[in-house]
Amino acid sequence: VTAAPIDAVADTAGPINGTTGSTNVVNVLSNDTLNGTPVTPSDVTLTTVIPNTNLVLNPDGTVSVLPNTPAGTYTLTYQICEKLNPSNCDTAVVTVTVTAAPIDAVADTAGPINGTTGSTNVVNVLSNDTLNGTPVTPSDVTLTTVIPNTNLVLNPDGTVSVLPNTPAGTYTLTYQICEKLNPSNCDTAVVTVTVTAAPIDAVADTIGSINGSTGSTNAGNVLVNDTLNGTPVNPSDVVLTSTPQGPLTINTDGTIVVAPGTPAGIYTVDYTICEILNPTNCDTVTVTVTVTAGTIDAVNDAGTPVNGTTGGTAVANVLTNDTLNGVAVNPADVT
C-alpha cells in the first residue's frame, strides 16, 4: 500500500497595500491536491517551513500581510503533510507583491498676508495632504523643501511662515512629502502665498500761527500723525517728497519751513510718503499753515524844544523807539 500523491502548488497574490495590510490575500490550500483532488484541510497538516516577518500563514491556509509592510515582494514556504501518512509531504512557495499606499501632496494657497509684520503660520501644507486616502499623520511622512523661497519658511510641523518686512507680491515654495515606511513613495506640491503692503496713512496737518516776519525752520512735523501699519511712521521706513509752495518747504525729515519775510496769509503744500519696502505704497495729503504778521508798535515821541521862528529840520525821529516784531524798526520794512 502506497500513500496517495500530494501536491502543494505555488501561490501568488497582490498587489497588496502595505500600509493597511490584509488578513486574507490568498489561501494556499485552494490549489493544492491530495490523491488528485482538492485538499480537504482536515486531511492535512499545514506548517510554515521558511517564514517571513511580514507574512503570516494562518491555520486555515489563508495568508495575511501585516499592516505597515514596506513595498516589495515577499515569499513564504509552507508544507502540507497527509495526516494518514505524516511523511507524505510537499512544499510550495507563496509570493506576495506589496505596494506603497497612494500619497498625495495637494497645492496650498494663503493670503493676503501683511508683509510688514509677516506671519508665523499662514497655512499648514499637511492639512489637505493624504496618505492611503486619509489625512496625513505628520509622524508617518518626511517633509522637505524642494524649491525654497527667501521670504517663506517651511517649518517642520508643516506650517509656513512669511518673514517680517517681506515686500508685497506673490511667493511660491515647493515641498515634498515622503512616506517613512517607503521613503521613495513621495509627492510634491506648491504653496502660493499672497503678500500685501501694510496700510499707509498720511494725515492732513494744520499749522499756525507762524510769525511771517521771522519765519520758522521748524513750524511743525508732518510725520507726527502719519501711520504705517497702524502705528506712527518711523521716518526711516518711508520716503517723503513734496514740491515747495511759495515760502513753504517740507524737509525730508518732515519738518516744515516758513521762509522769513512771509506775508500774513494761509498757505498750503502737498506732500507724499511712500513705504521704502513697497515704493508704490504711498499716500498724499495737504499741509495748511497760517502765517500772521509780526507785532508792530509805534511809540509816542517827544521832541526837543524848538525855536519856532527858525524852526528845526530834525527835532526828533519817530522811528527810533518804534518796533516791529519786538525789535527796532528797520525803515526799509515799513511804510
Short mmCIF file of N, CA, C and O in Angstrom, two decimals, residues 295-302 317-331 334-335:
data_model
loop_
_atom_site.label_atom_id
_atom_site.label_comp_id
_atom_site.label_asym_id
_atom_site.label_seq_id
_atom_site.Cartn_x
_atom_site.Cartn_y
_atom_site.Cartn_z
N THR A 295 4.36 141.63 15.22
CA THR A 295 3.80 142.69 16.06
C THR A 295 4.49 144.01 15.74
O THR A 295 5.72 144.10 15.76
N ILE A 296 3.66 145.02 15.44
CA ILE A 296 4.21 146.35 15.11
C ILE A 296 3.74 147.34 16.18
O ILE A 296 2.60 147.30 16.62
N ASP A 297 4.66 148.19 16.62
CA ASP A 297 4.33 149.11 17.72
C ASP A 297 4.96 150.48 17.46
O ASP A 297 6.19 150.63 17.48
N ALA A 298 4.09 151.47 17.16
CA ALA A 298 4.53 152.87 17.01
C ALA A 298 4.38 153.54 18.38
O ALA A 298 3.28 153.57 18.94
N VAL A 299 5.48 154.08 18.93
CA VAL A 299 5.50 154.62 20.30
C VAL A 299 5.53 156.16 20.23
O VAL A 299 6.24 156.73 19.39
N ASN A 300 4.74 156.75 21.10
CA ASN A 300 4.71 158.23 21.14
C ASN A 300 6.11 158.82 21.30
O ASN A 300 6.96 158.23 21.98
N ASP A 301 6.32 160.00 20.67
CA ASP A 301 7.63 160.66 20.72
C ASP A 301 7.48 162.07 21.30
O ASP A 301 6.43 162.71 21.16
N ALA A 302 8.53 162.54 21.96
CA ALA A 302 8.58 163.94 22.45
C ALA A 302 9.86 164.57 21.93
O ALA A 302 10.97 164.12 22.27
N ASN A 317 13.16 161.74 15.61
CA ASN A 317 12.93 160.68 14.60
C ASN A 317 11.90 159.73 15.18
O ASN A 317 12.14 159.04 16.18
N VAL A 318 10.75 159.72 14.59
CA VAL A 318 9.64 158.94 15.16
C VAL A 318 9.91 157.44 15.17
O VAL A 318 9.30 156.69 15.92
N LEU A 319 10.84 156.97 14.32
CA LEU A 319 11.07 155.52 14.22
C LEU A 319 12.01 154.98 15.28
O LEU A 319 12.10 153.76 15.47
N THR A 320 12.72 155.88 15.98
CA THR A 320 13.78 155.39 16.87
C THR A 320 13.25 154.52 18.00
O THR A 320 13.96 153.64 18.50
N ASN A 321 12.04 154.75 18.45
CA ASN A 321 11.51 153.94 19.54
C ASN A 321 10.37 153.02 19.09
O ASN A 321 9.70 152.40 19.90
N ASP A 322 10.15 152.95 17.78
CA ASP A 322 9.12 152.04 17.26
C ASP A 322 9.73 150.64 17.05
O ASP A 322 10.93 150.49 16.80
N THR A 323 8.88 149.61 17.16
CA THR A 323 9.37 148.23 17.00
C THR A 323 8.50 147.46 16.01
O THR A 323 7.31 147.72 15.84
N LEU A 324 9.15 146.51 15.37
CA LEU A 324 8.46 145.56 14.50
C LEU A 324 8.94 144.17 14.90
O LEU A 324 10.14 143.89 14.87
N ASN A 325 7.98 143.40 15.35
CA ASN A 325 8.29 142.03 15.79
C ASN A 325 9.24 142.03 16.99
O ASN A 325 10.11 141.16 17.12
N GLY A 326 9.11 143.12 17.82
CA GLY A 326 9.87 143.16 19.06
C GLY A 326 11.24 143.76 18.94
O GLY A 326 11.97 143.84 19.94
N VAL A 327 11.63 144.15 17.76
CA VAL A 327 12.94 144.78 17.60
C VAL A 327 12.76 146.12 16.90
O VAL A 327 11.72 146.39 16.29
N ALA A 328 13.81 146.92 16.99
CA ALA A 328 13.73 148.27 16.40
C ALA A 328 13.36 148.19 14.93
O ALA A 328 13.86 147.33 14.19
N VAL A 329 12.53 149.09 14.54
CA VAL A 329 12.03 149.12 13.15
C VAL A 329 13.18 149.37 12.20
O VAL A 329 14.01 150.27 12.41
N ASN A 330 13.22 148.57 11.14
CA ASN A 330 14.10 148.84 10.00
C ASN A 330 13.27 149.69 9.04
O ASN A 330 12.23 149.23 8.56
N PRO A 331 13.72 150.93 8.79
CA PRO A 331 12.88 151.81 7.93
C PRO A 331 12.48 151.16 6.60
O PRO A 331 11.42 151.44 6.06
N VAL A 334 8.98 149.17 6.68
CA VAL A 334 7.68 149.79 6.97
C VAL A 334 7.44 150.95 6.01
O VAL A 334 8.37 151.47 5.37
N THR A 335 6.22 151.29 5.94
CA THR A 335 5.82 152.48 5.22
C THR A 335 5.36 153.50 6.24
O THR A 335 4.47 153.18 7.06
#
